[in-house]
Coordinates of C-alpha atoms and ligand atoms in Angstrom, one line a residue:
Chain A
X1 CA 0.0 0.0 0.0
X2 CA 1.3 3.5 -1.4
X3 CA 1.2 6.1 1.6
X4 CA -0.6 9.2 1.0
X5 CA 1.2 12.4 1.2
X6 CA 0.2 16.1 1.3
X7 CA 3.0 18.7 0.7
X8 CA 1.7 22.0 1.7
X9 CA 3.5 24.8 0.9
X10 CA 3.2 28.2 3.2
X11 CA 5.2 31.0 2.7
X12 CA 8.2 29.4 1.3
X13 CA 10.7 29.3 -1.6
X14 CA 10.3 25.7 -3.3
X15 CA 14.0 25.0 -1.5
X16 CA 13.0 21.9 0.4
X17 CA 11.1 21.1 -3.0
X18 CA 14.3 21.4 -5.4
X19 CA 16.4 19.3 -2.5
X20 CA 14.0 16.9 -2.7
X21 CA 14.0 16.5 -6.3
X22 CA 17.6 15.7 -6.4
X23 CA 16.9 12.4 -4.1
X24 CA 18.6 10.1 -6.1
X25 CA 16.3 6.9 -5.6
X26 CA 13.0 9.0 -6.1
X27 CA 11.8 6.4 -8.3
X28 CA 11.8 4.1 -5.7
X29 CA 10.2 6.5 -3.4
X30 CA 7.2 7.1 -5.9
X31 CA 6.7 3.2 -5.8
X32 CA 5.8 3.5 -1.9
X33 CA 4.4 7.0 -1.5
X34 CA 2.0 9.1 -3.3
X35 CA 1.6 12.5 -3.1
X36 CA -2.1 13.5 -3.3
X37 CA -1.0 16.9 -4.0
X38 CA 2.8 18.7 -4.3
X39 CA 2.9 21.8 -6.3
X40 CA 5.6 20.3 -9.0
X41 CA 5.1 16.8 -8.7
X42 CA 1.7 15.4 -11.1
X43 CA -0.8 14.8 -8.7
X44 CA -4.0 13.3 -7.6
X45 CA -5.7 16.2 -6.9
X46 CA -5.6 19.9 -7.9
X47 CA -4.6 22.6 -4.9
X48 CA -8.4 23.8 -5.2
X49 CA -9.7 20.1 -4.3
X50 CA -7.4 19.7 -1.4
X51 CA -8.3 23.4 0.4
X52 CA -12.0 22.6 -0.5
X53 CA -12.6 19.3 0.5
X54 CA -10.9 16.3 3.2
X55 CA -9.0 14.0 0.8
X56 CA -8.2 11.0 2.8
X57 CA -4.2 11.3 3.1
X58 CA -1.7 9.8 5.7
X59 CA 1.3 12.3 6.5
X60 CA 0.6 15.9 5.7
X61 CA 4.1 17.5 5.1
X62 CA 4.5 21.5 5.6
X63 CA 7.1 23.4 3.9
X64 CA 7.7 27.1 4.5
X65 CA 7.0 30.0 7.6
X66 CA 3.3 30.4 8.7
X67 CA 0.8 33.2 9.1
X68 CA -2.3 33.2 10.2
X69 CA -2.4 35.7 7.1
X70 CA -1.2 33.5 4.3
X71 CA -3.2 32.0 2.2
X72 CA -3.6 29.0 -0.4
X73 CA -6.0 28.9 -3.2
X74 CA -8.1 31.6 -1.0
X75 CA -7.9 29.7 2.0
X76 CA -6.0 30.2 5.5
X77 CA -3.0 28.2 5.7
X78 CA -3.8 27.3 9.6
X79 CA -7.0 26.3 8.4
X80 CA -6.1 23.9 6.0
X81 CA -2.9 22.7 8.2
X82 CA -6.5 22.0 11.2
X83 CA -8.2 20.7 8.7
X84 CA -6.0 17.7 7.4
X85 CA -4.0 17.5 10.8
X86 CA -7.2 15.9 12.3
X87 CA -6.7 12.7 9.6
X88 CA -3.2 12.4 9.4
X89 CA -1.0 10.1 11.4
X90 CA 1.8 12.4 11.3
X91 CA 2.4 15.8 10.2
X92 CA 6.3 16.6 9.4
X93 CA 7.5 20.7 9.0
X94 CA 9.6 20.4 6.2
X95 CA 12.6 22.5 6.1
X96 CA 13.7 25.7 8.9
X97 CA 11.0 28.0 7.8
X98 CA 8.2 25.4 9.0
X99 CA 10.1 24.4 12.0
X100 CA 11.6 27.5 13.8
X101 CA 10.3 30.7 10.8
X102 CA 13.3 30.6 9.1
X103 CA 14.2 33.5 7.0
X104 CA 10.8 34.3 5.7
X105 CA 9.9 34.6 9.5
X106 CA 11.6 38.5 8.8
X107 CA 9.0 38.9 5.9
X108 CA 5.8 41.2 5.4
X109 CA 3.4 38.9 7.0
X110 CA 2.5 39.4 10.7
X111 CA 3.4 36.8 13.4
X112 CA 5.3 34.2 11.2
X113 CA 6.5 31.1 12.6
X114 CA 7.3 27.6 12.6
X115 CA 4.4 25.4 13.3
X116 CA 5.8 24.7 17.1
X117 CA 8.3 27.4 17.3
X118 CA 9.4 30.6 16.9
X119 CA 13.1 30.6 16.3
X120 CA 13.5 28.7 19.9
X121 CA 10.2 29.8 21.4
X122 CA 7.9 27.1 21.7
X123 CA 4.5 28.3 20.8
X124 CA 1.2 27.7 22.2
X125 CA -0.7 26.6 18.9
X126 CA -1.4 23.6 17.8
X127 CA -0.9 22.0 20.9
X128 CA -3.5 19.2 19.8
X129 CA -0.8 17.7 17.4
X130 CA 2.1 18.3 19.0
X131 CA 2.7 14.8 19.3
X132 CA 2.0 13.8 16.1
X133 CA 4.7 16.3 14.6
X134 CA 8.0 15.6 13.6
X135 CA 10.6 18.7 12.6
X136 CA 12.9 18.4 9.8
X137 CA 14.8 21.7 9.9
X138 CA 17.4 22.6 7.5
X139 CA 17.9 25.3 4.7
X140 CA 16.5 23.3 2.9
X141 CA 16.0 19.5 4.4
X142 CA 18.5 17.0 3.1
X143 CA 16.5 14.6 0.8
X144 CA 17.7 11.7 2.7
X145 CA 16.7 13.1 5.9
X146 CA 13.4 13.7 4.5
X147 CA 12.6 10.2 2.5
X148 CA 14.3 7.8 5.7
X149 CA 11.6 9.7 8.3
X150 CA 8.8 8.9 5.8
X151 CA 10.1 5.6 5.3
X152 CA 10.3 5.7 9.2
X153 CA 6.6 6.8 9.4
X154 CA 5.4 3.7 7.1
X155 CA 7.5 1.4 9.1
X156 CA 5.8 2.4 12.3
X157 CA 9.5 3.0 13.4
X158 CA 9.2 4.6 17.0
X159 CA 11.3 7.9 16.4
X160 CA 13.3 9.2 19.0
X161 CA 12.8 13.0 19.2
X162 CA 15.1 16.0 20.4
X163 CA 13.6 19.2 21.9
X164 CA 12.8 20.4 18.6
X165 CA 10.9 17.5 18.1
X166 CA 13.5 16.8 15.4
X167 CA 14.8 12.8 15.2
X168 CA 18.3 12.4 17.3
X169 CA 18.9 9.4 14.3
X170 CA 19.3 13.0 12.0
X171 CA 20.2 15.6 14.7
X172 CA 21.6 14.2 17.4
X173 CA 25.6 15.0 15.8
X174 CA 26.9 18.2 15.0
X175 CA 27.8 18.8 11.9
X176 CA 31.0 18.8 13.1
X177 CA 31.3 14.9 13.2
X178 CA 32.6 13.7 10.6
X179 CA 34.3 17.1 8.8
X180 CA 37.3 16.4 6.8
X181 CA 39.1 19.2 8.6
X182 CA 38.8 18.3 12.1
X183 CA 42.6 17.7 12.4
X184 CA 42.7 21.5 11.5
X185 CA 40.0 21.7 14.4
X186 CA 41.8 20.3 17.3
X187 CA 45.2 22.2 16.5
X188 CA 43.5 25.5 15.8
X189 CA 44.8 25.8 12.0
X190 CA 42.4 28.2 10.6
X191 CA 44.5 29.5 7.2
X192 CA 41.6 28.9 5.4
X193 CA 40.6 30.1 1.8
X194 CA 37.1 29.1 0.1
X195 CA 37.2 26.0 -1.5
X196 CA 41.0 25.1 -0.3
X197 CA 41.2 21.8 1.4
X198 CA 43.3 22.9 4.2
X199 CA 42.2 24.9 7.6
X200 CA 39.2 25.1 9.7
X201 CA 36.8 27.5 9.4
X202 CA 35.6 27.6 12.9
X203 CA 38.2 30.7 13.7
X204 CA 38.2 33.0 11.4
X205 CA 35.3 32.4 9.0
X206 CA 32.0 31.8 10.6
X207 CA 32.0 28.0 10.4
X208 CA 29.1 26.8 12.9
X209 CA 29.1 23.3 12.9
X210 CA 30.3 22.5 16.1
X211 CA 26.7 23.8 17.6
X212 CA 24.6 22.7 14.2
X213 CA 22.8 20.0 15.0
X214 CA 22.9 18.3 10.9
X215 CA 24.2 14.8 9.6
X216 CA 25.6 17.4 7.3
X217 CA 28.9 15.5 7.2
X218 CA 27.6 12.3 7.9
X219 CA 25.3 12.1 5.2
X220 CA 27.0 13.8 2.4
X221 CA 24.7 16.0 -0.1
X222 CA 24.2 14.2 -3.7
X223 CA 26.2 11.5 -2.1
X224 CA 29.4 13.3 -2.6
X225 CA 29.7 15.9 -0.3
X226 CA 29.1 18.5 2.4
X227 CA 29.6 23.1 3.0
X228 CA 32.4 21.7 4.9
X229 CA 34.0 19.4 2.9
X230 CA 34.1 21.9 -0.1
X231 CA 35.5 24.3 1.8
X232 CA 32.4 26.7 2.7
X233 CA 31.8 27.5 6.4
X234 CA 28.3 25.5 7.8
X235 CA 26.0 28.3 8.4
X236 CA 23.9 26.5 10.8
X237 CA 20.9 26.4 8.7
X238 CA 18.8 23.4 10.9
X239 CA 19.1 25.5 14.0
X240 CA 16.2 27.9 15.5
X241 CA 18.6 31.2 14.7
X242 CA 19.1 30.4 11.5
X243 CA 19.8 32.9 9.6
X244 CA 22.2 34.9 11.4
X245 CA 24.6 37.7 10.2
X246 CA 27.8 37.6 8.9
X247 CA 28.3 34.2 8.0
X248 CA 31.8 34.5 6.9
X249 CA 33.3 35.6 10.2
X250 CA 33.6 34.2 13.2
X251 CA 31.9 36.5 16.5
X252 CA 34.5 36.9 18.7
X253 CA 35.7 38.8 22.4
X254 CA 38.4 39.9 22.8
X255 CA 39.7 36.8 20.4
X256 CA 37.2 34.3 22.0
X257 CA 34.9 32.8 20.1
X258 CA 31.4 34.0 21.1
X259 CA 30.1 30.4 20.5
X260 CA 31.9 27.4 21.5
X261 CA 31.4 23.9 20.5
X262 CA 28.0 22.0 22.4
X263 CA 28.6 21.1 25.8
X264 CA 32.7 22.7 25.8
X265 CA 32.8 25.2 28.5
X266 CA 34.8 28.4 28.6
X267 CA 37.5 27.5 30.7
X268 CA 38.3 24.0 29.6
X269 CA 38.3 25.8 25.7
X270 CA 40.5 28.3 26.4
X271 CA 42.8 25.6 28.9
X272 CA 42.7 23.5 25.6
X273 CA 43.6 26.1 23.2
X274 CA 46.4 27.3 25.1
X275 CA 47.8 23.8 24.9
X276 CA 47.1 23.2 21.1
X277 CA 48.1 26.7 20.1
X278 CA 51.6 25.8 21.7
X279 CA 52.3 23.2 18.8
X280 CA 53.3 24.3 15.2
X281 CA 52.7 21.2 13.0
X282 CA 54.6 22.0 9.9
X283 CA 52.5 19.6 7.8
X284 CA 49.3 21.3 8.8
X285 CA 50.4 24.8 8.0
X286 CA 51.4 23.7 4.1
X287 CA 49.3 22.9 1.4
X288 CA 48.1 19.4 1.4
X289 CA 49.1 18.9 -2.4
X290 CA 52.0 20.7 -4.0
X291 CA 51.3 22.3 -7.3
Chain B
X1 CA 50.4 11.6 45.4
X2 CA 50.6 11.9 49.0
X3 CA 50.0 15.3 51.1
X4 CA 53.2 14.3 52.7
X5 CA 54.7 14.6 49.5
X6 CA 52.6 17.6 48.7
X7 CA 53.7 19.4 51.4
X8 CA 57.7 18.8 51.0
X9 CA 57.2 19.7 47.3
X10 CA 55.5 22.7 48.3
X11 CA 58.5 23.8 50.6
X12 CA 61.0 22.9 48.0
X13 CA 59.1 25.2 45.5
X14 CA 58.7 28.1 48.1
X15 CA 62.6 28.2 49.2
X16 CA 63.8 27.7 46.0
X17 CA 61.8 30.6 44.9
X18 CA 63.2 32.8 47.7
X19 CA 66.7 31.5 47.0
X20 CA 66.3 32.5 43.1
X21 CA 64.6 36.2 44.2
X22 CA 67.9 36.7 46.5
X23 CA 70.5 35.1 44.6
X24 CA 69.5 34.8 41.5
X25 CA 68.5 31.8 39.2
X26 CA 72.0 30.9 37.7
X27 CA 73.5 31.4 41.2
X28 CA 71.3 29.1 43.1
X29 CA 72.3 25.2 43.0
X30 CA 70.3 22.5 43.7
X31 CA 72.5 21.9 46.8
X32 CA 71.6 25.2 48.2
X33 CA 68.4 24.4 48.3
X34 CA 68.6 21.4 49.3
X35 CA 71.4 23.0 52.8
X36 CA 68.3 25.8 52.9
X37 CA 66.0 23.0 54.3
X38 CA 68.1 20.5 55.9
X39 CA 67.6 17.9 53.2
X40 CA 69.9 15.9 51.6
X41 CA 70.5 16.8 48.0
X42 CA 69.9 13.0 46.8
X43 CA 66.4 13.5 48.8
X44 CA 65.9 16.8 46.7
X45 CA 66.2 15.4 43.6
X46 CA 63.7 12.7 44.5
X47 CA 61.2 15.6 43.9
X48 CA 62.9 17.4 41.5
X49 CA 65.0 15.8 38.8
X50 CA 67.1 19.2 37.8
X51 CA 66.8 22.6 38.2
X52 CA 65.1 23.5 35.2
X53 CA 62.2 20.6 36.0
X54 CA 61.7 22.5 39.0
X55 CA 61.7 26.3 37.2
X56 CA 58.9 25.1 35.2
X57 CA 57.2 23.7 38.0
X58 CA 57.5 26.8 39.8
X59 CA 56.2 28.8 37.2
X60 CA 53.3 26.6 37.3
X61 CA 52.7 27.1 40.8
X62 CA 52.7 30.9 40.8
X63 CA 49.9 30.8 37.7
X64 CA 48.2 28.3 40.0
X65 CA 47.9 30.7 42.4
X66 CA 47.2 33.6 40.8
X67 CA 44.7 32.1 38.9
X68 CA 42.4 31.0 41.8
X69 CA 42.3 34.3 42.8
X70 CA 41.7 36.1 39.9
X71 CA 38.9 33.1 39.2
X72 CA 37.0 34.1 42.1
X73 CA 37.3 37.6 40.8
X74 CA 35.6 36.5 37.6
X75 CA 33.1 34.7 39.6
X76 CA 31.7 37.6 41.1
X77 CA 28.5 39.7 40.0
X78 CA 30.2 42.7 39.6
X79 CA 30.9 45.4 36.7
X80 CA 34.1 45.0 34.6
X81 CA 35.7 48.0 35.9
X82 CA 35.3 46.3 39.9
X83 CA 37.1 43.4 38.6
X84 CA 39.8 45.6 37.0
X85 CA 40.4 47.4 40.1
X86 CA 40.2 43.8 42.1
X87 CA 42.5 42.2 39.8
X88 CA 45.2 45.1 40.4
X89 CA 44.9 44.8 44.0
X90 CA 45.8 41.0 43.9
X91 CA 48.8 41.2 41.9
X92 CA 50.1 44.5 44.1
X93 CA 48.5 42.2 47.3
X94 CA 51.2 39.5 45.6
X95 CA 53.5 41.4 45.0
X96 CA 54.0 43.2 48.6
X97 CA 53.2 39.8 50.3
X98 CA 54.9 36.9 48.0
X99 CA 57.6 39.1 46.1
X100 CA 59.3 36.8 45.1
X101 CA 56.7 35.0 43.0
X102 CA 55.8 38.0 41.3
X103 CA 59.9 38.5 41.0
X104 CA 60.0 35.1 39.6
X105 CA 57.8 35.4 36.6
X106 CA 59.2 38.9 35.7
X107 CA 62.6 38.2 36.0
X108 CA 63.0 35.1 35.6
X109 CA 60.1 33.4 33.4
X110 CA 59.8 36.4 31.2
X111 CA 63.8 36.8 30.7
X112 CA 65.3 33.1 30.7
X113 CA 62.9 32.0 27.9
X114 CA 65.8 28.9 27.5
X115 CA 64.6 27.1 30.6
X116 CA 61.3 27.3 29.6
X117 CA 61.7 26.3 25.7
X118 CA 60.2 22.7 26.0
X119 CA 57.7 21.7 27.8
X120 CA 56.7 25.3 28.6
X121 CA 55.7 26.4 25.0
X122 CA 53.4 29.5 24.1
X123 CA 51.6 30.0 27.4
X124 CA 51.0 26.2 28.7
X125 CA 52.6 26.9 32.2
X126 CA 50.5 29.8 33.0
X127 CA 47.7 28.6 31.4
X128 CA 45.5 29.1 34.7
X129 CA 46.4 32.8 35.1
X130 CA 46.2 33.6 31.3
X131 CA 42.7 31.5 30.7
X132 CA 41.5 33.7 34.0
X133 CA 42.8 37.4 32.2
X134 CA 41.5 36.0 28.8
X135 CA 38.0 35.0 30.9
X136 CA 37.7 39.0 32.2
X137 CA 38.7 40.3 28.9
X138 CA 36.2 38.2 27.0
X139 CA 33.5 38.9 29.4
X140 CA 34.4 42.9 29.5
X141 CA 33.6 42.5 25.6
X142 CA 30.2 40.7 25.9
X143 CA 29.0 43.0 28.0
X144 CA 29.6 46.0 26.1
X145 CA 32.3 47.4 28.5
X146 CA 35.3 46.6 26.9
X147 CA 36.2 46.9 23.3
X148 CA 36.9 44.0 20.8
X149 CA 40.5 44.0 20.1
X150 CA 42.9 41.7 19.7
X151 CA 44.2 39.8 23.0
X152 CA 47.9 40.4 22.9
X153 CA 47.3 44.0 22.7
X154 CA 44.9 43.7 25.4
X155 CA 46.9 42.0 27.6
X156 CA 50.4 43.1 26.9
X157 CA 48.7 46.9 27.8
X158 CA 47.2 45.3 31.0
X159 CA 50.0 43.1 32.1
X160 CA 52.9 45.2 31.0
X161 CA 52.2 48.2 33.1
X162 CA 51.2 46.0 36.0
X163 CA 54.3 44.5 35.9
X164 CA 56.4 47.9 35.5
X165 CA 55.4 49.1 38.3
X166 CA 56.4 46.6 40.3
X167 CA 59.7 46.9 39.0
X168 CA 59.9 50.3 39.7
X169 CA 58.9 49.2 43.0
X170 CA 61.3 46.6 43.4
X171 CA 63.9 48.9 42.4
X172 CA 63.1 51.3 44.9
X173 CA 62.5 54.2 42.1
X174 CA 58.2 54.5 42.9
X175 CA 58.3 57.2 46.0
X176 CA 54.8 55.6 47.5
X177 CA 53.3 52.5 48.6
X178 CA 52.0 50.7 45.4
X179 CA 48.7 50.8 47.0
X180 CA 48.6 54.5 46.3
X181 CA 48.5 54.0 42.7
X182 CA 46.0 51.7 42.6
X183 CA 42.6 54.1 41.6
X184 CA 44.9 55.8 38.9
X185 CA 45.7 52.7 37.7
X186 CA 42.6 51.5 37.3
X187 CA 41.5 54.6 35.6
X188 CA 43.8 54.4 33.0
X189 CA 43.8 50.8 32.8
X190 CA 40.0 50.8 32.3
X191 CA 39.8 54.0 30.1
X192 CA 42.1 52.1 27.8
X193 CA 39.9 48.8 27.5
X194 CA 36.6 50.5 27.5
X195 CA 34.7 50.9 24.6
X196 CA 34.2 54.7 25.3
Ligands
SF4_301 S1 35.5 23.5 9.2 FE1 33.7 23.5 10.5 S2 33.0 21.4 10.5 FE2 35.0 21.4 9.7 S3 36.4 21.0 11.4 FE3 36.3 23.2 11.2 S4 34.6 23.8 12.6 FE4 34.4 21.6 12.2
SF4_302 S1 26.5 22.2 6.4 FE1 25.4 23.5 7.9 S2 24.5 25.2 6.6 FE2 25.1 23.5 5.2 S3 23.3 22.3 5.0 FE3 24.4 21.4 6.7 S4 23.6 22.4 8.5 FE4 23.0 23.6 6.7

């Protein structure tokens, strides 16, 4: 039996859709789930049928920041989102932007939000299907992170969930965990240039992996890769802040970093980085190939 | 290790740093230290296996102590220009009571950078003190008091007029108590931090 999905898009910019689309076993994925409505894929129904009537439907999947202003095919967003909630068995926020507001949460309409949260707020709304929700934040979702939790859902899988309501199998690592660089990391070698291989980015340029909670480097992006990897600094995107400001640089005091890794505290940091700063590992301050 | 051991360790490190401030490092043998409290010198290097072992772990001890204090300094709910003042009055408070530690890291840490070449590299043996300056710098700055800058500058402004004034002191050129200085100093000191 096919599952039924809904995709639902609020105010959002197709990002989570165009990830999605690059899931390279989609094929597959169409052979177990159908999408009664997406507003790219061919689908059952047309946007007017869903908003009008109560299509049966399994896992109702939001993407994009909500309003109680917004609206889809003349109807309030909430109101669809109550509507189909009541027949669902889960309903999944797609993306930052339905989880914690994202970037459109700084956009014209009034109060916009996540479903559950704004940025780390938890809201009062919705309460009734709080425990039916599951949060997939990131700018946008990873497609694998997004297919394995609705293969999770069919399964009956018993999801372990973080604060966020976000599944620790997805978010439980930084995106720290598993970065090519980490040597670079732990000896505090930040001569970093875009794209280079060498240096970490966590000093100088803004890299905020080791408080992103992602499978980022884990579960690399169209199988090949990560930010990190390539040489871009992580810029946090699953996390309730996301975006922030000045993603290239690093916020510092007086030379401190203004955000240390999860769970490092001040003093043991700075104890650490004394040590590690002492050493000067020739092979880490060369290139790593030799033109 | 035992607090017997503790203790005599302790003892060693204390004569051996009033030995140095009187004598002076190159002058002061392991056998005078030893004679200074009655041990044998075969005893004394059961604790110490050469001078220069014990120099760094002298060094240690004096950032050991300093940083406590200056932790509990940091520790307190107060603004940053309090902690500036209080952490001015520990290290004159050191200074006038424990000369010779404060003796020991100017004259001898800072200026026989040989002893201290391995095993003492960048700032490791001070580590406590400098983690507790780099704390009250980095808090000064999150809280809007202090302006972002680059440590080294920071510090070197901070610690290097601390420290000349108790050389002038030590040289007997200052014509008061250090004491006296202390609300100028902290004027200055905090006027050239402070964001304003
Ligand atoms: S570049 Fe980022 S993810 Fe990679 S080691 Fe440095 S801080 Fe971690
Ligand atoms: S590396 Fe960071 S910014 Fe990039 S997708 Fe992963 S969590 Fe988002």
């Amino acid at each position: 039996m096919k599952m039924r999905v809904l995709w639902l898009s609020a105010i959002a910019c197709n990002g989570n859709t165009h990830s999605f689309l690059n899931y390279p076993y989609i094929e597959q994925f169409l052979n177990d789930f159908e999408f009664i409505y997406h507003q790219v894929i061919d689908s059952a129904y047309s946007l007017e049928d869903i908003v009008l009537n109560q299509i049966p439907c399994d896992i109702l999947l939001i993407e994009g920041a909500i309003s109680r202003e917004f609206q889809r095919a003349d109807v309030s967003v909430i109101e669809i989102i109550e509507s189909y909630s009541k027949i669902v068995q889960k309903i999944v926020t797609v993306g930052t932007c339905a989880t914690f507001g994202g970037i459109f949460r700084e956009s014209d309409y009034e109060n916009t939000s996540g479903l559950h949260f704004n940025q780390e707020k938890s809201l009062g709304n919705f309460q009734d299907i709080l425990d039916k929700t599951v949060s997939l934040s990131g700018c946008p979702v990873h497609p694998e992170v997004l297919v394995n939790t609705l293969y999770a859902i069919k399964k009956s899988v018993n999801l372990k969930l973080d604060n966020f309501l976000r599944p620790k199998e997805f978010y439980a690592y930084t995106v720290h965990n598993g970065c090519t660089r980490n040597e670079y990391f732990e000896y505090k070698v930040d001569n970093h240039k875009f794209g280079e291989l060498e240096g970490c980015m966590y000093y100088d340029h803004g890299c905020q992996a080791p408080y992103t909670h992602a499978s980022c480097n884990k579960i690399l992006w169209n199988e090949v890769n990560s930010k990190t990897r390539a040489g871009l600094p992580c810029m946090g995107c699953t996390e309730p802040k996301f975006p922030k400001q000045n993603l290239f640089e690093t916020k510092k005091n007086m030379g401190i970093p203004e955000y240390l890794p999860v769970g490092v505290g001040k003093r043991t940091y700075l104890t650490l980085a004394g040590i590690t700063k002492a050493f000067n590992i020739q092979r880490l301050q060369k290139k790593l190939f030799d033109d | 290790m035992s607090d017997k051991k503790q203790i005599k360790k302790e003892q060693i490190i204390q004569s051996a740093l009033e030995l140095f401030a009187s004598k002076g490092f190159y002058n002061t043998t392991i056998p005078d230290i030893a004679t200074s409290l009655k041990m044998s010198v075969g005893n004394m290097y059961n604790y110490f296996k050469s001078k220069d072992i014990l120099a760094k772990e002298i060094i240690k001890h004096i950032s050991i102590y300093l940083g406590k204090q200056l932790r509990e300094i940091n520790e307190q709910d107060i603004s940053t220009k309090e902690k500036t003042r209080k952490i001015i009055e520990v290290y004159f408070k050191t200074a006038s009571l424990k000369p010779e530690m404060i003796d020991y890291f100017l004259r001898i840490y800072l200026s026989t950078r040989e002893v201290f070449k391995d095993g003492c590299e960048g700032m490791i043996c001070i580590n406590e003190f400098v983690t507790e300056i780099m704390i009250y710098f980095e808090e000064g700055v999150k809280c809007g008091d202090l302006r972002e800058q680059d440590f080294f500058s920071a510090f070197g402004l901070f610690m290097g007029y601390l420290g000349g004034m108790v050389f002038l002191k030590g040289e007997n050129i200052l014509p008061k108590d250090l004491d006296d200085y202390i609300d100028d100093i902290t004027f200055n000191i905090y006027k050239a931090l402070s964001v304003e």
